[in-house]
XYZ file of C-alpha atoms in Angstrom:
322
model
C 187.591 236.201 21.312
C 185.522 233.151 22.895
C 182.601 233.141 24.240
C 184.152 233.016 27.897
C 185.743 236.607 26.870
C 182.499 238.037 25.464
C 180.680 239.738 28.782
C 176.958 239.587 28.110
C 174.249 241.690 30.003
C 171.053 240.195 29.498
C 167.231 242.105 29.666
C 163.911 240.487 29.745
C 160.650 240.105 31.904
C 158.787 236.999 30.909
C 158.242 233.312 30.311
C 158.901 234.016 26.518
C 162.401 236.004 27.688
C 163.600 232.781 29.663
C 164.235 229.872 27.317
C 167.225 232.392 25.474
C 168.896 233.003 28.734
C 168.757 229.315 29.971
C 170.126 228.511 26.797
C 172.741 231.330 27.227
C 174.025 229.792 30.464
C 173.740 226.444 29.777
C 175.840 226.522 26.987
C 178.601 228.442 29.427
C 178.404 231.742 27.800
C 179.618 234.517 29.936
C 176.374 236.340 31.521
C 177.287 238.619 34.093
C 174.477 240.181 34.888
C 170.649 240.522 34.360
C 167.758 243.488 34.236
C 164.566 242.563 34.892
C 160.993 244.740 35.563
C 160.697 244.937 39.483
C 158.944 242.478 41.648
C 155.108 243.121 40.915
C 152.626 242.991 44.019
C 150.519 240.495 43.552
C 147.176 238.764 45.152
C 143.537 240.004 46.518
C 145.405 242.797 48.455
C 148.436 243.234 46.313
C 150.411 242.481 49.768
C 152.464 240.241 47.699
C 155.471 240.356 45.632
C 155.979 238.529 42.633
C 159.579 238.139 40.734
C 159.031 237.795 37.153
C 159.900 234.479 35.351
C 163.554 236.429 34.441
C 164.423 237.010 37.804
C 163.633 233.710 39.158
C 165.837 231.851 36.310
C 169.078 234.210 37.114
C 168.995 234.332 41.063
C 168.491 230.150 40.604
C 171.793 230.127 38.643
C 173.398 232.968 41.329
C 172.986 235.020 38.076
C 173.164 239.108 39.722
C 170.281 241.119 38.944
C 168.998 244.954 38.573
C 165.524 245.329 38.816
C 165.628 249.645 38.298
C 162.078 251.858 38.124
C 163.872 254.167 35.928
C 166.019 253.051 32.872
C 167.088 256.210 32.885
C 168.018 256.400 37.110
C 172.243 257.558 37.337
C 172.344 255.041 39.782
C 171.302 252.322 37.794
C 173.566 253.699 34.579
C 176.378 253.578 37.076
C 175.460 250.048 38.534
C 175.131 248.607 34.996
C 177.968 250.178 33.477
C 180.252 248.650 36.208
C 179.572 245.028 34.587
C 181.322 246.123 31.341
C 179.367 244.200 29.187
C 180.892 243.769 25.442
C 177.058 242.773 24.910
C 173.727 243.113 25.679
C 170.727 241.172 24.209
C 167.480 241.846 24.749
C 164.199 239.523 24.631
C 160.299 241.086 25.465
C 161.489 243.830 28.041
C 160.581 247.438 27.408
C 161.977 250.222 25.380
C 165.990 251.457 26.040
C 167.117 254.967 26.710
C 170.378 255.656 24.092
C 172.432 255.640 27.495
C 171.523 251.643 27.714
C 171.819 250.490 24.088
C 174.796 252.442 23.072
C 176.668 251.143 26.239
C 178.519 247.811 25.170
C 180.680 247.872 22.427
C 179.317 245.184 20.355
C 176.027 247.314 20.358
C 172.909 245.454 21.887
C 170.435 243.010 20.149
C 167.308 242.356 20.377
C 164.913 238.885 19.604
C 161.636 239.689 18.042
C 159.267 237.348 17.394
C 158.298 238.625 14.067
C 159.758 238.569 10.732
C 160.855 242.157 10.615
C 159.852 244.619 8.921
C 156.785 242.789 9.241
C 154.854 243.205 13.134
C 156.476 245.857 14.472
C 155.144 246.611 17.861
C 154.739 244.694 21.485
C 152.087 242.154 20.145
C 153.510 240.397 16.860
C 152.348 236.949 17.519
C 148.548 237.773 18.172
C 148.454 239.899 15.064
C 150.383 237.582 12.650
C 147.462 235.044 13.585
C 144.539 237.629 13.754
C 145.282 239.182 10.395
C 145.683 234.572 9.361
C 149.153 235.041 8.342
C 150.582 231.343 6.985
C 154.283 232.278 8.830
C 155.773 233.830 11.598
C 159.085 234.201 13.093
C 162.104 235.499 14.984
C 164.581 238.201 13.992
C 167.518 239.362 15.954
C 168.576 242.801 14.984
C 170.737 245.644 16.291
C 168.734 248.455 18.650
C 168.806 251.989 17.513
C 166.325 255.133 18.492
C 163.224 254.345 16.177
C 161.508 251.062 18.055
C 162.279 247.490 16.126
C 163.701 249.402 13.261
C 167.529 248.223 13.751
C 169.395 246.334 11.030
C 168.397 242.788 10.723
C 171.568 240.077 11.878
C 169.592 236.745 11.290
C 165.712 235.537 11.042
C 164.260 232.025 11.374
C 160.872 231.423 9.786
C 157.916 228.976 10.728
C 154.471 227.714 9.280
C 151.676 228.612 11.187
C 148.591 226.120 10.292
C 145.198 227.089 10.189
C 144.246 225.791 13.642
C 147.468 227.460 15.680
C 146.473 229.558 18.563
C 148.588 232.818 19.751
C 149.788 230.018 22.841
C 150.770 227.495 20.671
C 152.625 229.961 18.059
C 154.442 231.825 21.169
C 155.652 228.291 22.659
C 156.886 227.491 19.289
C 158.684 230.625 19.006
C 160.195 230.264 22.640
C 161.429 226.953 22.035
C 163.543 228.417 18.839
C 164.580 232.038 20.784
C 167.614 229.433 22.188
C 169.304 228.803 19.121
C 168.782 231.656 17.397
C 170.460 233.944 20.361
C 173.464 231.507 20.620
C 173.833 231.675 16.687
C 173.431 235.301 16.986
C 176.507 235.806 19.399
C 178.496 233.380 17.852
C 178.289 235.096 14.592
C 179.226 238.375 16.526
C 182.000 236.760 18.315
C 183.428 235.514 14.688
C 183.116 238.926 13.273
C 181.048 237.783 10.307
C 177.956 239.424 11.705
C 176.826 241.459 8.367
C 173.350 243.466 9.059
C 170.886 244.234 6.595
C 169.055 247.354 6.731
C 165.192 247.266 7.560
C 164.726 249.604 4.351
C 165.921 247.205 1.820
C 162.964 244.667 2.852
C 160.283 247.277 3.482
C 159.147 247.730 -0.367
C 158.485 243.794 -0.715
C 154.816 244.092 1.257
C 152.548 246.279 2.900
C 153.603 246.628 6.259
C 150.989 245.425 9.607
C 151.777 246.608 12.538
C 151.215 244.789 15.638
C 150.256 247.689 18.392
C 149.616 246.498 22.294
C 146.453 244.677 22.717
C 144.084 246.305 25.295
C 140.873 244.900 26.478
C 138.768 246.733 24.232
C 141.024 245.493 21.398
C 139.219 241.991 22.226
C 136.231 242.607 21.299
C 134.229 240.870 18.840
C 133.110 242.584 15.689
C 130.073 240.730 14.503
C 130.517 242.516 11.102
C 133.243 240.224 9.924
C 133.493 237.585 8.375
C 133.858 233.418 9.671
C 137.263 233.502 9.114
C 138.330 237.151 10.814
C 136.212 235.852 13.521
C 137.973 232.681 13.864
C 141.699 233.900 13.827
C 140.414 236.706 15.798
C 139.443 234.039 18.406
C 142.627 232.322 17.986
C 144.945 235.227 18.002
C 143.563 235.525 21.444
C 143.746 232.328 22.744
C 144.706 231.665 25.415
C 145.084 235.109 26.998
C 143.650 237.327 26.993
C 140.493 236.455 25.153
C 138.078 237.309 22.517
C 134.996 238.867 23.926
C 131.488 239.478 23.396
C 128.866 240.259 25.889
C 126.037 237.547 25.846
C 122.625 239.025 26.110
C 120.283 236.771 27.704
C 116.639 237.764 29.198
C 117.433 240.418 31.096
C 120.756 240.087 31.823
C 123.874 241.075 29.822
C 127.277 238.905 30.486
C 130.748 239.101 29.372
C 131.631 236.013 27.339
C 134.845 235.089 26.446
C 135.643 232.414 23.476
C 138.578 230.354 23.543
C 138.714 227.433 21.005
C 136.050 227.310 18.162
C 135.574 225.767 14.830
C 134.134 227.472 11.445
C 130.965 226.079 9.699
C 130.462 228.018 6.424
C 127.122 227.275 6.184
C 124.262 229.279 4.798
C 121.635 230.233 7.437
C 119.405 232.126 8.154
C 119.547 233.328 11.841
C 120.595 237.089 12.223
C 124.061 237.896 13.083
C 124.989 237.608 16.711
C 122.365 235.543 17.524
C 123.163 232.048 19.311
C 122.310 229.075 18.626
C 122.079 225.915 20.593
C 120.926 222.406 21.286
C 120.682 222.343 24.742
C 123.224 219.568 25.285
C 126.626 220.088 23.356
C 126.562 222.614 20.697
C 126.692 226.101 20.692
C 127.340 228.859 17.497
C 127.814 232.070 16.787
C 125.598 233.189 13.557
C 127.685 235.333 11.299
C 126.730 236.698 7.766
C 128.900 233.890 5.967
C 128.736 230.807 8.514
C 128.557 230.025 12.336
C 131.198 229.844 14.853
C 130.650 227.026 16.523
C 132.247 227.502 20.136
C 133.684 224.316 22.178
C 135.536 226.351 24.836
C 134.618 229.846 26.832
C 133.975 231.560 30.085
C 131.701 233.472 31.325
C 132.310 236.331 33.721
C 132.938 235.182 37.398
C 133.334 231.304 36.054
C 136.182 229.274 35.218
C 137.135 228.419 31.422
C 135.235 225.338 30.252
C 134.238 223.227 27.019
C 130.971 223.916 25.614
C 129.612 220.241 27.109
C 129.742 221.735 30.878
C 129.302 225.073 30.260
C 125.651 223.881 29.114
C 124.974 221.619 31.856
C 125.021 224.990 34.179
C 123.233 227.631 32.285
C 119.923 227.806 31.345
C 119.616 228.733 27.973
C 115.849 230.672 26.783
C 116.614 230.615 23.148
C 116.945 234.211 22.309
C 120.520 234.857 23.541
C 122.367 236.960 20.966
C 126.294 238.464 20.985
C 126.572 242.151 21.265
C-alpha cells in the first residue's frame, strides 16, 4: 500500500490540530474527509459564526467536512462511514464513541502532546510547566474506551527551559505534530507499526494528571512557594491567565499576571502584599522571595508591561493580592 491507497479521515478543532493536517496534505497523503466542532457564534451578540481553525484549513484545500452536534447522530455514522477511511487520526478534538474509533481498519490514532503515561487529560502542556517539568512531548497512540490510555506507536521528546511559557511550549509542540503524524502513517502503511502498552511504562513514575483548566483553576495560591508561583504564572501564559484579585483602598480588582521574574530574596513584607516604586517595578511578596511582575491586566484593560500599567494607576501603597 502507498500512501495514495491509504484513505485518511482526519478530526480536530484548533490552531494546535492544523499544522498535522497541512502537513498531511502537503505531502499528498490521501485525506478524504475532515470532522470538525461546529461553527461557534461569535461577537457582542453571538450573531456571528465562527469556523474553527480546522475547518478553515480543509474547505481552503476543497478538503469535505462534517461538522456533527452528536458523535453519536446515525446520520453522521452513516455520512462518515461512506468515506471508507482505512484511517483516522485524531489531534485536540473531543472524546470518540466506539462506533467512530473502531470504524477504519487500521484503527484510529491520536497526537497527544504529552509523553504518555505522563499528562493524561485535555490540558498536558499547562500542567507539564505548572508542576516545572524539564520535558514535554508528543505521543501518537492507538484509541481505545479508557481516555489517552491506547498503546503507544511513537513519542518525540523536548527540553522545556526554565523561562518557557504554556504558548511557547504549545508552538513548539505544533511545529513537531507534522512529522510525527507523517512518520506515524508511514510506519502503519509499512506494517512495522509495533505498539507498546501504556502499562509497561506506568511503574517508572508517579503519574500527574493534567485535568481541564477552569477559571477558578487560575487562581493564585499565595501559600506557595517563588517557584510554584512562577511556573504557575507561566503555565498560564498566555491564555488564560494566572489570577489574583488586587485589593486596593476600597476597591477589589481582578489582576491577571502574564510574564514575571523570581527574586529569592529575604524580606520582610507579608505575603500578598505589593510592592512598588512608582515608576517601573512591581512584586509580589511571597514567604521565600518576590515575584516581580513585568506584564498583566487588569479587569476591563488591555494586557500591558509593568512600565505603562504604572503610568495609569495610582498606586496608595497598601495594595495586597488576595
Amino acid at each position: 500500500m502507498t500512501k495514495k491507497d491509504l484513505r485518511i479521515v482526519y478530526l480536530g478543532t484548533p490552531d494546535f490540530a492544523v499544522e498535522a493536517l497541512k502537513r498531511l496534505v502537503e505531502e499528498d497523503y490521501n485525506v478524504v474527509a475532515v470532522v470538525t466542532m461546529p461553527d461557534k457564534p461569535v461577537g457582542r451578540h453571538q450573531n456571528k459564526l465562527q469556523a474553527s481553525p480546522v475547518k478553515e484549513f480543509a474547505v481552503s484545500h476543497g478538503l469535505p467536512v462534517l461538522q456533527p452536534e452528536s458523535l453519536k447522530n446515525p446520520d453522521f455514522i452513516e455520512e462518515l462511514r461512506s468515506f471508507r477511511a482505512d484511517l483516522q487520526i485524531v489531534v485536540a478534538f473531543r472524546m470518540l464513541p466506539e462506533t467512530v474509533w473502531a470504524m477504519p481498519r487500521f484503527g484510529t490514532f491520536n497526537i497527544h502532546a504529552s509523553l504518555l503515561p505522563q499528562y493524561r487529560g485535555a490540558a498536558p502542556i499547562n500542567w507539564a510547566i505548572i508542576n516545572g517539568d524539564k520535558e514535554s512531548g508528543l505521543t501518537t497512540f492507538f484509541l481505545k474506551h479508557d481516555i489517552d490510555t491506547g498503546d503507544i506507536i511513537d513519542r518525540v521528546s523536548v527540553p522545556i527551559s526554565d523561562s518557557c511559557t504554556f504558548g511557547q511550549l504549545h508552538d513548539t509542540l505544533m511545529a513537531l505534530s507534522g512529522d510525527l503524524a507523517l512518520k506515524t502513517v508511514d510506519t502503519i502503511i509499512s506494517g512495522t507499526v509495533k505498539p507498546i502498552p501504556q502499562t509497561t511504562l506506568e511503574n517508572d513514575t508517579p503519574l500527574k494528571p493534567a485535568p481541564k483548566i477552569f477559571k477558578e483553576t487560575c487562581h493564585i495560591d499565595l501559600t506557595k512557594s517563588l517557584d510554584e508561583t512562577y511556573n504557575f504564572v507561566r503555565g498560564l501564559s498566555p491564555s488564560p491567565g494566572a489570577w489574583a484579585t488586587l485589593v486596593t483602598g476600597n476597591q477589589q480588582i481582578v489582576l491577571k499576571i502574564f510574564e514575571a521574574t523570581k527574586n529569592p530574596t529575604t524580606h520582610n513584607h507579608p505575603t500578598g502584599k505589593i510592592i512598588c516604586d512608582g515608576k517601573k517595578k512591581l512584586s509580589l511578596a511571597l514567604k521565600d522571595g518576590l515575584l516581580e511582575i513585568t506584564q498583566l491586566q487588569i479587569a476591563g484593560k488591555k494586557r500591558m508591561a509593568t512600565r505603562d500599567f504604572l503610568c495609569g494607576f495610582n498606586f496608595q501603597g497598601n495594595e495586597t493580592l488576595i
